[in-house]
CSV table of C-alpha atoms in Angstrom, one decimal:
chain,number,residue,atom,x,y,z
A,1,UNK,CA,26.9,4.4,-21.9
A,2,UNK,CA,27.5,0.7,-20.8
A,3,UNK,CA,24.3,-0.6,-19.4
A,4,UNK,CA,24.5,-2.5,-15.9
A,5,UNK,CA,21.8,-4.7,-17.5
A,6,UNK,CA,20.1,-5.3,-20.7
A,7,UNK,CA,16.9,-6.9,-21.2
A,8,UNK,CA,16.4,-8.3,-24.7
A,9,UNK,CA,12.8,-9.3,-25.8
A,10,UNK,CA,11.4,-10.5,-22.5
A,11,UNK,CA,8.3,-12.4,-22.4
A,12,UNK,CA,6.3,-14.1,-19.8
A,13,UNK,CA,3.0,-15.4,-19.5
A,14,UNK,CA,0.7,-17.3,-16.9
A,15,UNK,CA,-1.7,-19.4,-18.5
A,16,UNK,CA,-3.3,-17.2,-21.2
A,17,UNK,CA,-2.2,-14.1,-19.8
A,18,UNK,CA,0.7,-12.3,-21.2
A,19,UNK,CA,2.1,-10.4,-18.4
A,20,UNK,CA,5.2,-9.3,-20.6
A,21,UNK,CA,5.6,-9.3,-24.1
A,22,UNK,CA,9.0,-8.6,-26.0
A,23,UNK,CA,10.1,-6.2,-23.5
A,24,UNK,CA,13.7,-4.8,-24.3
A,25,UNK,CA,15.1,-2.1,-21.9
A,26,UNK,CA,18.7,-1.0,-20.5
A,27,UNK,CA,19.1,-0.3,-17.0
A,28,UNK,CA,22.2,2.1,-16.9
A,29,UNK,CA,24.4,3.0,-13.9
A,30,UNK,CA,24.4,6.2,-12.2
A,31,UNK,CA,20.8,6.4,-13.4
A,32,UNK,CA,17.4,6.3,-11.8
A,33,UNK,CA,15.0,4.4,-13.9
A,34,UNK,CA,11.2,4.7,-12.9
A,35,UNK,CA,8.9,2.2,-14.6
A,36,UNK,CA,5.2,3.1,-14.7
A,37,UNK,CA,1.9,1.3,-15.4
A,38,UNK,CA,-1.4,0.4,-14.4
A,39,UNK,CA,-2.0,-2.3,-12.1
A,40,UNK,CA,-1.3,-5.7,-13.9
A,41,UNK,CA,0.6,-3.8,-16.9
A,42,UNK,CA,3.6,-6.1,-15.9
A,43,UNK,CA,5.9,-3.9,-13.8
A,44,UNK,CA,6.6,-6.1,-10.9
A,45,UNK,CA,6.8,-9.4,-13.1
A,46,UNK,CA,9.5,-7.8,-15.1
A,47,UNK,CA,11.5,-7.0,-12.1
A,48,UNK,CA,10.6,-10.4,-10.6
A,49,UNK,CA,12.6,-11.7,-13.4
A,50,UNK,CA,15.6,-9.6,-13.0
A,51,UNK,CA,15.6,-10.4,-9.2
A,52,UNK,CA,15.3,-14.1,-10.0
A,53,UNK,CA,11.8,-14.9,-8.6
A,54,UNK,CA,10.5,-15.6,-12.1
A,55,UNK,CA,12.4,-17.0,-15.2
A,56,UNK,CA,11.6,-15.7,-18.9
A,57,UNK,CA,9.5,-17.9,-21.1
A,58,UNK,CA,11.7,-16.2,-24.1
A,59,UNK,CA,14.3,-13.7,-24.5
A,60,UNK,CA,17.5,-13.5,-22.3
A,61,UNK,CA,19.2,-10.9,-19.6
A,62,UNK,CA,22.5,-9.5,-20.3
A,63,UNK,CA,25.3,-8.2,-18.2
A,64,UNK,CA,28.6,-6.8,-19.5
A,65,UNK,CA,27.4,-8.3,-22.8
A,66,UNK,CA,27.2,-11.9,-21.4
A,67,UNK,CA,24.0,-13.6,-21.4
A,68,UNK,CA,23.2,-14.3,-17.8
A,69,UNK,CA,20.5,-16.9,-16.4
A,70,UNK,CA,18.9,-15.3,-13.3
A,71,UNK,CA,17.1,-18.4,-12.0
A,72,UNK,CA,16.5,-17.8,-8.4
A,73,UNK,CA,17.3,-14.9,-5.8
A,74,UNK,CA,20.5,-16.4,-5.0
A,75,UNK,CA,21.6,-16.2,-8.6
A,76,UNK,CA,20.7,-12.5,-8.6
A,77,UNK,CA,22.2,-11.6,-5.3
A,78,UNK,CA,25.7,-13.0,-6.8
A,79,UNK,CA,25.3,-11.0,-10.0
A,80,UNK,CA,24.8,-7.9,-7.5
A,81,UNK,CA,21.0,-7.4,-8.0
A,82,UNK,CA,19.0,-6.5,-5.2
A,83,UNK,CA,15.2,-6.1,-4.9
A,84,UNK,CA,13.4,-4.3,-2.2
A,85,UNK,CA,10.1,-5.4,-2.0
A,86,UNK,CA,6.7,-3.9,-0.7
A,87,UNK,CA,6.5,-6.4,2.1
A,88,UNK,CA,9.8,-6.4,3.7
A,89,UNK,CA,11.5,-9.9,4.5
A,90,UNK,CA,12.8,-9.4,7.9
A,91,UNK,CA,13.0,-11.5,11.0
A,92,UNK,CA,10.9,-9.2,13.8
A,93,UNK,CA,13.0,-10.6,16.9
A,94,UNK,CA,16.5,-10.1,15.1
A,95,UNK,CA,18.5,-7.0,15.2
A,96,UNK,CA,19.0,-4.9,12.2
A,97,UNK,CA,23.0,-6.1,11.9
A,98,UNK,CA,21.8,-9.9,12.4
A,99,UNK,CA,19.1,-9.3,9.5
A,100,UNK,CA,21.7,-8.0,7.1
A,101,UNK,CA,24.1,-10.8,7.8
A,102,UNK,CA,21.6,-13.6,7.8
A,103,UNK,CA,22.1,-16.1,5.2
A,104,UNK,CA,25.3,-15.0,3.9
A,105,UNK,CA,28.0,-17.6,3.9
A,106,UNK,CA,30.8,-18.0,6.4
A,107,UNK,CA,31.2,-19.0,9.7
A,108,UNK,CA,28.6,-20.4,11.6
A,109,UNK,CA,29.3,-17.9,14.7
A,110,UNK,CA,28.8,-14.1,13.4
A,111,UNK,CA,31.7,-11.6,14.3
A,112,UNK,CA,29.0,-8.9,15.1
A,113,UNK,CA,31.3,-6.4,15.8
A,114,UNK,CA,32.7,-6.4,12.1
A,115,UNK,CA,29.0,-6.6,10.9
A,116,UNK,CA,28.2,-3.2,12.8
A,117,UNK,CA,30.8,-1.3,11.8
A,118,UNK,CA,30.4,-2.4,7.9
A,119,UNK,CA,26.8,-1.5,8.6
A,120,UNK,CA,27.6,2.0,9.9
A,121,UNK,CA,30.1,2.5,7.1
A,122,UNK,CA,27.5,1.9,4.4
A,123,UNK,CA,24.8,4.3,6.2
A,124,UNK,CA,27.5,6.9,6.5
A,125,UNK,CA,28.3,6.7,2.9
A,126,UNK,CA,25.0,7.1,1.7
A,127,UNK,CA,23.0,9.1,4.4
A,128,UNK,CA,21.0,6.3,6.2
A,129,UNK,CA,20.0,6.8,9.8
A,130,UNK,CA,20.2,3.1,11.6
A,131,UNK,CA,21.0,1.6,14.7
A,132,UNK,CA,22.4,-1.8,14.1
A,133,UNK,CA,21.5,-3.1,17.5
A,134,UNK,CA,17.8,-2.3,17.1
A,135,UNK,CA,15.5,-5.1,16.9
A,136,UNK,CA,13.2,-5.0,13.8
A,137,UNK,CA,9.7,-5.3,15.8
A,138,UNK,CA,10.9,-1.9,17.7
A,139,UNK,CA,11.4,-0.3,14.4
A,140,UNK,CA,9.2,2.1,12.1
A,141,UNK,CA,8.5,1.5,8.7
A,142,UNK,CA,11.0,3.6,7.1
A,143,UNK,CA,13.6,1.9,9.5
A,144,UNK,CA,12.6,-1.2,8.4
A,145,UNK,CA,13.0,-0.1,4.6
A,146,UNK,CA,16.6,0.9,5.7
A,147,UNK,CA,17.4,-2.3,6.9
A,148,UNK,CA,16.4,-4.2,3.6
A,149,UNK,CA,18.4,-1.4,1.5
A,150,UNK,CA,21.7,-1.7,3.7
A,151,UNK,CA,21.2,-5.4,3.3
A,152,UNK,CA,21.1,-5.4,-0.2
A,153,UNK,CA,24.3,-3.0,-0.4
A,154,UNK,CA,26.2,-5.2,2.3
A,155,UNK,CA,25.8,-8.0,0.1
A,156,UNK,CA,27.7,-6.0,-3.0
A,157,UNK,CA,24.3,-5.1,-4.8
A,158,UNK,CA,25.1,-2.6,-7.6
A,159,UNK,CA,22.0,-2.7,-9.2
A,160,UNK,CA,18.8,-2.0,-6.9
A,161,UNK,CA,15.1,-2.6,-7.7
A,162,UNK,CA,12.3,-0.9,-5.5
A,163,UNK,CA,8.7,-1.9,-5.7
A,164,UNK,CA,6.7,1.1,-4.5
A,165,UNK,CA,9.4,2.4,-2.0
A,166,UNK,CA,7.6,5.4,-0.6
A,167,UNK,CA,4.0,3.8,-0.2
A,168,UNK,CA,4.3,4.0,3.7
A,169,UNK,CA,6.4,7.0,4.1
A,170,UNK,CA,5.4,10.1,5.4
A,171,UNK,CA,6.5,13.2,2.9
A,172,UNK,CA,9.4,14.0,5.2
A,173,UNK,CA,10.6,10.5,5.1
A,174,UNK,CA,10.5,10.3,1.4
A,175,UNK,CA,12.5,13.5,0.8
A,176,UNK,CA,15.0,12.1,3.0
A,177,UNK,CA,14.8,9.1,1.3
A,178,UNK,CA,15.1,10.4,-2.2
A,179,UNK,CA,18.5,12.1,-0.8
A,180,UNK,CA,19.9,8.9,-0.2
A,181,UNK,CA,18.8,7.5,-3.7
A,182,UNK,CA,20.4,10.2,-5.5
A,183,UNK,CA,23.5,9.4,-3.3
A,184,UNK,CA,23.7,6.1,-4.5
A,185,UNK,CA,23.1,7.2,-8.2
A,186,UNK,CA,26.0,9.5,-7.9
A,187,UNK,CA,27.9,6.5,-6.7
A,188,UNK,CA,27.3,4.7,-9.9
A,189,UNK,CA,24.5,2.6,-8.6
A,190,UNK,CA,21.8,1.4,-11.5
A,191,UNK,CA,18.5,2.1,-9.5
A,192,UNK,CA,14.8,0.7,-11.0
A,193,UNK,CA,11.9,2.2,-9.0
A,194,UNK,CA,8.5,0.9,-9.5
A,195,UNK,CA,6.1,3.6,-8.6
A,196,UNK,CA,2.4,5.0,-9.0
A,197,UNK,CA,3.1,8.5,-7.4
A,198,UNK,CA,3.7,10.7,-10.5
A,199,UNK,CA,5.0,13.5,-8.6
A,200,UNK,CA,7.7,11.4,-6.9
A,201,UNK,CA,8.5,10.0,-10.6
A,202,UNK,CA,8.8,13.7,-12.0
A,203,UNK,CA,11.1,14.8,-9.2
A,204,UNK,CA,13.7,12.0,-8.9
A,205,UNK,CA,13.9,9.9,-11.8
A,206,UNK,CA,16.2,10.2,-14.8
A,207,UNK,CA,14.0,7.9,-17.1
A,208,UNK,CA,10.5,6.8,-17.2
A,209,UNK,CA,9.9,3.4,-18.9
A,210,UNK,CA,5.7,3.0,-19.4
A,211,UNK,CA,4.4,-0.1,-19.7
A,212,UNK,CA,0.7,-1.1,-20.7
A,213,UNK,CA,-0.7,-4.5,-21.2
A,214,UNK,CA,2.6,-6.4,-20.5
A,215,UNK,CA,4.4,-4.2,-23.4
A,216,UNK,CA,6.7,-1.2,-23.3
A,217,UNK,CA,5.2,1.7,-24.6
A,218,UNK,CA,7.7,4.2,-24.3
A,219,UNK,CA,11.2,4.6,-22.6
A,220,UNK,CA,11.2,8.7,-22.3
A,221,UNK,CA,13.9,11.2,-20.4
A,222,UNK,CA,11.9,12.5,-17.3
A,223,UNK,CA,12.7,16.3,-18.4
A,224,UNK,CA,10.9,15.6,-21.5
A,225,UNK,CA,7.7,14.8,-20.5
A,226,UNK,CA,5.0,15.6,-17.6
A,227,UNK,CA,2.7,13.9,-15.5
A,228,UNK,CA,-0.2,14.3,-17.7
A,229,UNK,CA,1.6,12.7,-20.7
A,230,UNK,CA,2.5,9.9,-18.8
A,231,UNK,CA,-0.8,9.3,-17.5
A,232,UNK,CA,-1.9,9.3,-20.9
A,233,UNK,CA,0.6,6.7,-22.1
A,234,UNK,CA,-0.2,4.5,-19.3
A,235,UNK,CA,-3.6,4.5,-19.5
A,236,UNK,CA,-4.2,5.0,-23.0
A,237,UNK,CA,-6.2,8.0,-23.0
A,238,UNK,CA,-6.6,11.0,-21.4
A,239,UNK,CA,-7.7,11.3,-17.9
A,240,UNK,CA,-8.1,14.1,-15.3
A,241,UNK,CA,-5.4,13.9,-12.3
A,242,UNK,CA,-8.2,16.1,-10.1
A,243,UNK,CA,-10.2,14.4,-7.4
A,244,UNK,CA,-13.8,16.1,-7.7
A,245,UNK,CA,-14.8,16.5,-4.1
A,246,UNK,CA,-18.6,16.4,-4.0
A,247,UNK,CA,-20.2,18.9,-1.3
A,248,UNK,CA,-21.1,17.1,2.1
A,249,UNK,CA,-24.7,16.7,2.5
A,250,UNK,CA,-24.7,15.7,6.3
A,251,UNK,CA,-27.4,13.2,7.1
A,252,UNK,CA,-27.0,12.7,11.0
A,253,UNK,CA,-24.6,11.7,13.4
A,254,UNK,CA,-23.4,8.1,12.4
A,255,UNK,CA,-20.8,7.2,14.8
A,256,UNK,CA,-19.2,9.0,18.1
A,257,UNK,CA,-16.0,7.9,19.9
A,258,UNK,CA,-15.6,9.2,23.5
A,259,UNK,CA,-12.6,9.3,25.3
A,260,UNK,CA,-11.6,5.6,23.7
A,261,UNK,CA,-8.3,4.1,24.9
A,262,UNK,CA,-6.6,1.0,23.8
A,263,UNK,CA,-3.6,-1.0,24.9
A,264,UNK,CA,-1.5,-3.5,23.3
A,265,UNK,CA,0.3,-6.6,25.0
A,266,UNK,CA,3.0,-4.4,26.4
A,267,UNK,CA,0.4,-2.2,28.2
A,268,UNK,CA,1.2,0.5,25.9
A,269,UNK,CA,-1.5,2.9,25.2
A,270,UNK,CA,-2.2,2.6,21.1
A,271,UNK,CA,-5.3,4.6,21.3
A,272,UNK,CA,-5.2,7.2,24.1
A,273,UNK,CA,-8.7,9.2,24.9
A,274,UNK,CA,-9.3,9.5,21.5
A,275,UNK,CA,-12.5,11.4,20.8
A,276,UNK,CA,-14.4,12.3,17.3
A,277,UNK,CA,-17.7,12.1,15.6
A,278,UNK,CA,-18.4,11.5,12.1
A,279,UNK,CA,-21.8,12.0,9.9
A,280,UNK,CA,-23.4,10.4,7.3
A,281,UNK,CA,-22.8,11.7,3.9
A,282,UNK,CA,-19.1,13.1,4.6
A,283,UNK,CA,-15.5,11.9,4.5
A,284,UNK,CA,-13.4,11.9,7.6
A,285,UNK,CA,-9.7,11.5,6.6
A,286,UNK,CA,-7.4,10.1,9.1
A,287,UNK,CA,-3.7,11.2,8.5
A,288,UNK,CA,-1.1,10.2,10.4
A,289,UNK,CA,2.5,8.4,10.4
A,290,UNK,CA,2.4,4.8,10.1
A,291,UNK,CA,1.9,2.9,13.2
A,292,UNK,CA,0.5,5.6,15.2
A,293,UNK,CA,-3.0,4.2,16.0
A,294,UNK,CA,-4.9,4.1,12.7
A,295,UNK,CA,-4.8,0.1,12.6
A,296,UNK,CA,-6.4,0.0,15.9
A,297,UNK,CA,-8.7,2.5,15.4
A,298,UNK,CA,-10.3,0.7,12.6
A,299,UNK,CA,-10.3,-2.4,14.5
A,300,UNK,CA,-11.5,-1.5,17.9
A,301,UNK,CA,-14.7,0.6,15.8
A,302,UNK,CA,-15.2,-2.9,14.1
A,303,UNK,CA,-15.1,-5.0,17.2
A,304,UNK,CA,-11.6,-6.4,16.2
A,305,UNK,CA,-9.7,-5.0,19.0
A,306,UNK,CA,-10.4,-4.7,22.7
A,307,UNK,CA,-11.5,-1.7,24.2
A,308,UNK,CA,-10.0,-0.6,27.6
A,309,UNK,CA,-11.9,2.7,28.5
A,310,UNK,CA,-14.3,4.9,26.6
A,311,UNK,CA,-17.8,4.4,24.7
A,312,UNK,CA,-18.2,3.7,21.0
A,313,UNK,CA,-21.8,4.4,20.0
A,314,UNK,CA,-23.6,3.9,16.6
A,315,UNK,CA,-26.7,6.1,15.4
A,316,UNK,CA,-29.3,4.6,13.0
A,317,UNK,CA,-30.6,6.5,10.3
A,318,UNK,CA,-34.2,8.0,11.0
A,319,UNK,CA,-34.2,7.1,14.6
A,320,UNK,CA,-33.5,9.1,17.7
A,321,UNK,CA,-31.4,6.4,20.1
A,322,UNK,CA,-27.8,5.2,20.3
A,323,UNK,CA,-26.7,1.7,19.9
A,324,UNK,CA,-23.7,1.0,22.4
A,325,UNK,CA,-20.9,-0.5,20.1
A,326,UNK,CA,-18.5,-0.8,23.0
A,327,UNK,CA,-16.8,-4.0,23.6
A,328,UNK,CA,-18.9,-5.7,20.7
A,329,UNK,CA,-17.7,-8.4,18.4
A,330,UNK,CA,-18.1,-8.2,14.9
A,331,UNK,CA,-20.7,-11.0,14.9
A,332,UNK,CA,-22.6,-8.9,17.8
A,333,UNK,CA,-22.3,-6.0,15.9
A,334,UNK,CA,-24.1,-7.4,12.5
A,335,UNK,CA,-26.6,-9.1,14.7
A,336,UNK,CA,-27.7,-5.6,15.9
A,337,UNK,CA,-28.6,-5.1,12.0
A,338,UNK,CA,-25.7,-2.4,11.5
A,339,UNK,CA,-24.4,-2.3,8.0
A,340,UNK,CA,-20.8,-1.5,8.6
A,341,UNK,CA,-18.0,-2.2,6.1
A,342,UNK,CA,-14.2,-2.5,6.6
A,343,UNK,CA,-11.7,-2.4,3.9
A,344,UNK,CA,-8.4,-3.5,6.1
A,345,UNK,CA,-4.9,-2.5,5.2
A,346,UNK,CA,-3.8,-5.9,4.9
A,347,UNK,CA,-5.8,-7.1,1.9
A,348,UNK,CA,-4.9,-10.7,1.7
A,349,UNK,CA,-4.1,-11.3,5.4
A,350,UNK,CA,-7.3,-9.8,6.9
A,351,UNK,CA,-9.5,-8.7,3.9
A,352,UNK,CA,-9.5,-11.5,1.2
A,353,UNK,CA,-8.8,-15.3,1.1
A,354,UNK,CA,-5.9,-15.5,-1.4
A,355,UNK,CA,-6.6,-19.4,-2.4
A,356,UNK,CA,-10.4,-18.6,-3.2
A,357,UNK,CA,-12.1,-17.0,-6.3
A,358,UNK,CA,-14.0,-13.8,-6.6
A,359,UNK,CA,-17.2,-15.6,-6.0
A,360,UNK,CA,-16.0,-17.3,-2.9
A,361,UNK,CA,-14.7,-14.4,-1.4
A,362,UNK,CA,-18.0,-12.3,-2.1
A,363,UNK,CA,-19.6,-15.3,-0.3
A,364,UNK,CA,-17.9,-14.6,2.8
A,365,UNK,CA,-19.7,-11.5,3.4
A,366,UNK,CA,-23.1,-12.9,2.8
A,367,UNK,CA,-23.2,-16.7,3.6
A,368,UNK,CA,-25.0,-16.1,6.8
A,369,UNK,CA,-27.8,-15.0,4.6
A,370,UNK,CA,-28.5,-17.9,3.5
A,371,UNK,CA,-31.5,-20.1,4.8
A,372,UNK,CA,-30.2,-23.4,3.3
A,373,UNK,CA,-27.1,-25.3,4.4
A,374,UNK,CA,-25.9,-25.3,0.9
A,375,UNK,CA,-24.2,-22.0,0.0
A,376,UNK,CA,-25.7,-20.1,-2.7
A,377,UNK,CA,-23.2,-19.4,-5.6
A,378,UNK,CA,-25.5,-18.0,-8.2
A,379,UNK,CA,-26.0,-14.5,-6.5
A,380,UNK,CA,-22.3,-13.5,-5.8
A,381,UNK,CA,-21.3,-15.0,-9.2
A,382,UNK,CA,-23.6,-12.1,-11.0
A,383,UNK,CA,-22.1,-9.8,-8.6
A,384,UNK,CA,-18.7,-10.8,-9.3
A,385,UNK,CA,-19.6,-10.7,-13.0
A,386,UNK,CA,-20.9,-7.1,-12.8
A,387,UNK,CA,-17.7,-6.0,-10.7
A,388,UNK,CA,-15.6,-6.6,-13.5
A,389,UNK,CA,-17.6,-4.6,-15.6
A,390,UNK,CA,-18.5,-1.8,-13.2
A,391,UNK,CA,-15.0,-1.5,-11.9
A,392,UNK,CA,-12.8,-2.5,-15.0
A,393,UNK,CA,-11.3,-5.5,-13.2
A,394,UNK,CA,-8.6,-7.6,-15.2
A,395,UNK,CA,-8.8,-11.2,-14.5
A,396,UNK,CA,-9.5,-14.4,-16.5
A,397,UNK,CA,-12.6,-15.0,-15.0
A,398,UNK,CA,-14.8,-15.0,-11.9
A,399,UNK,CA,-13.3,-18.4,-10.8
A,400,UNK,CA,-9.6,-17.4,-10.9
A,401,UNK,CA,-7.8,-17.5,-7.1
A,402,UNK,CA,-7.7,-13.6,-5.8
A,403,UNK,CA,-4.0,-14.5,-5.2
A,404,UNK,CA,-3.2,-14.9,-9.1
A,405,UNK,CA,-4.7,-11.0,-9.6
A,406,UNK,CA,-2.7,-7.6,-9.7
A,407,UNK,CA,-2.6,-5.6,-6.5
A,408,UNK,CA,-4.9,-3.1,-7.8
A,409,UNK,CA,-7.3,-5.9,-9.0
A,410,UNK,CA,-7.3,-7.4,-5.6
A,411,UNK,CA,-8.3,-4.0,-3.9
A,412,UNK,CA,-10.7,-3.6,-6.3
A,413,UNK,CA,-12.5,-6.8,-5.5
A,414,UNK,CA,-12.1,-6.1,-1.8
A,415,UNK,CA,-13.9,-2.4,-2.0
A,416,UNK,CA,-16.1,-3.7,-4.5
A,417,UNK,CA,-17.5,-6.5,-1.9
A,418,UNK,CA,-17.5,-4.1,1.2
A,419,UNK,CA,-19.7,-1.4,-0.8
A,420,UNK,CA,-22.2,-4.3,-1.9
A,421,UNK,CA,-23.3,-4.7,1.6
A,422,UNK,CA,-24.7,-1.2,1.6
A,423,UNK,CA,-23.0,0.3,4.4
A,424,UNK,CA,-24.3,3.0,6.5
A,425,UNK,CA,-20.4,3.1,8.1
A,426,UNK,CA,-17.7,2.5,5.4
A,427,UNK,CA,-13.9,2.3,7.1
A,428,UNK,CA,-11.0,2.0,4.3
A,429,UNK,CA,-7.7,1.7,5.4
A,430,UNK,CA,-5.0,2.9,2.5
A,431,UNK,CA,-7.5,1.4,0.1
A,432,UNK,CA,-5.3,3.1,-2.9
A,433,UNK,CA,-1.9,1.8,-1.5
A,434,UNK,CA,0.3,0.5,-4.4
A,435,UNK,CA,-2.5,1.5,-6.9
A,436,UNK,CA,-2.2,3.0,-10.6
A,437,UNK,CA,-3.6,6.4,-10.7
A,438,UNK,CA,-6.7,4.9,-12.9
A,439,UNK,CA,-7.4,2.3,-10.2
A,440,UNK,CA,-7.2,4.9,-7.4
A,441,UNK,CA,-9.5,7.3,-9.1
A,442,UNK,CA,-11.8,4.6,-9.2
A,443,UNK,CA,-11.6,3.9,-5.5
A,444,UNK,CA,-12.0,7.5,-4.8
A,445,UNK,CA,-15.4,7.7,-7.0
A,446,UNK,CA,-16.6,4.7,-4.9
A,447,UNK,CA,-15.9,6.3,-1.9
A,448,UNK,CA,-17.4,9.7,-3.1
A,449,UNK,CA,-20.6,7.6,-4.4
A,450,UNK,CA,-20.9,6.1,-0.8
A,451,UNK,CA,-20.7,9.6,0.7
A,452,UNK,CA,-23.7,10.7,-2.1
A,453,UNK,CA,-25.7,8.0,-0.6
A,454,UNK,CA,-25.2,9.1,2.9
A,455,UNK,CA,-22.7,6.8,3.9
A,456,UNK,CA,-20.5,7.9,6.9
A,457,UNK,CA,-16.8,7.1,5.2
A,458,UNK,CA,-13.6,7.0,7.5
A,459,UNK,CA,-10.6,7.3,5.0
A,460,UNK,CA,-7.1,6.3,6.3
A,461,UNK,CA,-4.6,7.6,4.0
A,462,UNK,CA,-0.8,8.5,3.6
A,463,UNK,CA,-0.9,10.8,0.6
A,464,UNK,CA,-1.8,14.2,2.2
A,465,UNK,CA,-2.4,15.6,-1.1
A,466,UNK,CA,-5.4,13.3,-1.4
A,467,UNK,CA,-6.5,13.6,1.8
A,468,UNK,CA,-6.7,17.1,1.1
A,469,UNK,CA,-8.6,17.0,-2.3
A,470,UNK,CA,-11.0,14.0,-1.2
A,471,UNK,CA,-12.0,14.5,2.5
A,472,UNK,CA,-14.2,16.8,4.2
A,473,UNK,CA,-12.5,17.1,7.6
A,474,UNK,CA,-9.3,15.3,8.6
A,475,UNK,CA,-8.2,14.0,12.0
A,476,UNK,CA,-4.8,14.0,13.0
A,477,UNK,CA,-3.3,10.9,14.8
A,478,UNK,CA,0.2,10.8,16.5
A,479,UNK,CA,0.9,8.4,19.4
A,480,UNK,CA,-2.6,7.1,19.4
A,481,UNK,CA,-3.8,10.6,20.5
A,482,UNK,CA,-6.2,13.3,18.1
A,483,UNK,CA,-3.8,16.1,17.4
A,484,UNK,CA,-6.4,18.1,15.7
A,485,UNK,CA,-9.5,17.9,13.5
A,486,UNK,CA,-9.1,20.2,10.4
A,487,UNK,CA,-11.6,21.5,7.6
A,488,UNK,CA,-9.7,19.9,4.4
A,489,UNK,CA,-10.8,23.1,2.3
A,490,UNK,CA,-9.3,25.3,4.8
A,491,UNK,CA,-5.8,23.6,5.6
A,492,UNK,CA,-2.2,22.7,4.3
A,493,UNK,CA,0.0,19.9,4.0
A,494,UNK,CA,2.2,21.8,6.1
A,495,UNK,CA,-0.1,22.1,8.9
A,496,UNK,CA,-1.0,18.4,8.6
A,497,UNK,CA,2.7,17.5,9.0
A,498,UNK,CA,3.0,20.0,12.1
A,499,UNK,CA,0.1,18.3,13.9
A,500,UNK,CA,1.4,14.7,12.8
A,501,UNK,CA,4.7,15.3,14.7
A,502,UNK,CA,3.9,17.4,17.6
A,503,UNK,CA,4.0,16.4,21.0
A,504,UNK,CA,1.0,18.1,22.8
A,505,UNK,CA,-2.8,17.6,21.5
A,506,UNK,CA,-4.5,20.5,20.3
A,507,UNK,CA,-8.2,19.3,20.6
């Protein structure tokens, strides 16, 4: 089989860190190739060289037997290579059709009717569902992903690389997406999928390339391997794929929401009459299709989103009174002596400052504790060094800007910083999104440890299997409403899925 693309002895370093070392790999037409590896193993760097974001230090790329130079994303597009990133690059106020045609050479005035016709033809060919006239800000996550993929196909891409394509999709959306990828493969497209979800890799891919520490460990037919074998190749040792859920030892009511409602700038309810309680020593999972109030729930509890109606009460350990948090700012909550930690889904937008190093980011959580006008960097430095050892962080040193770390290591820094404050309430929004199996299990272990210490943990997740294995109870959100609170030990994915899509409340 003539490969669509051939990587020959590709190497790339950033300073003293070798991201890729002498990788040779064929990407074939009519095939889905999964690329696996721990965070920081070089997967995204390798695909960024294919898409023109980086250029190799050594080695070369071949197409049709000829060496090609891909020095920019424009070069990649011209060669028929499209990359779908985790964070979509779309203009919110433009329609789907306008985004798809944006940046292409041609007349200054768009022939919108012709563009819409082509978009519909592509959608029908592969099984997409899209409204070309819909604006991006009105779309769900899966609709935005559809726009990105059709944009690549519209520009003539025959080679598609997708970075964690199902990270924010529901199980139902993922299955529809798999069918589309199979249709594209059957049409002769070459598809590369970076993923950490082993069950999806086993279900969808034809071959698997496993990277470890920047090197290609193996290229294997999917039918000839197992999830356990792939994990061992990724990590270099045998690890359990099971999540060990600890028994809940409830230590008193910690947080109570009563008839909480919030509205957005369009006077639309994003949280609607939401009521629930959480106790110390338990993990309460929150399930729901992305964009159904999860972010607003986290932010209204932590004082980052305005409360319209209802009350939020905090119950300190070992006391009988409640503290009213309704309408309080994060600073006011802190001044009340409440140890509340928040791991937001936007790691570098809300959680950490990208240009600062580990020490600086740890200081952000603690700088108000100092008594001097001069910041004490010693304690945060020791803490950062301990985090590197305990969480197996991969970084040149504690003074490396966090933006230079892999996604998994950035998340470990964020989670480690929040846990270091010894919270009584910990809210974690999608803390393992885009993380490899080993890093994910590190996060699960940390959450379980907090639960064992008596912390009330709210875990917002998208993987229903993880929610069922890790959590004690699961709150299902849809349109900002509570559709049910279930015992995680006695429910199923199917039951959760039904509640996530039903219209009437069952609480």
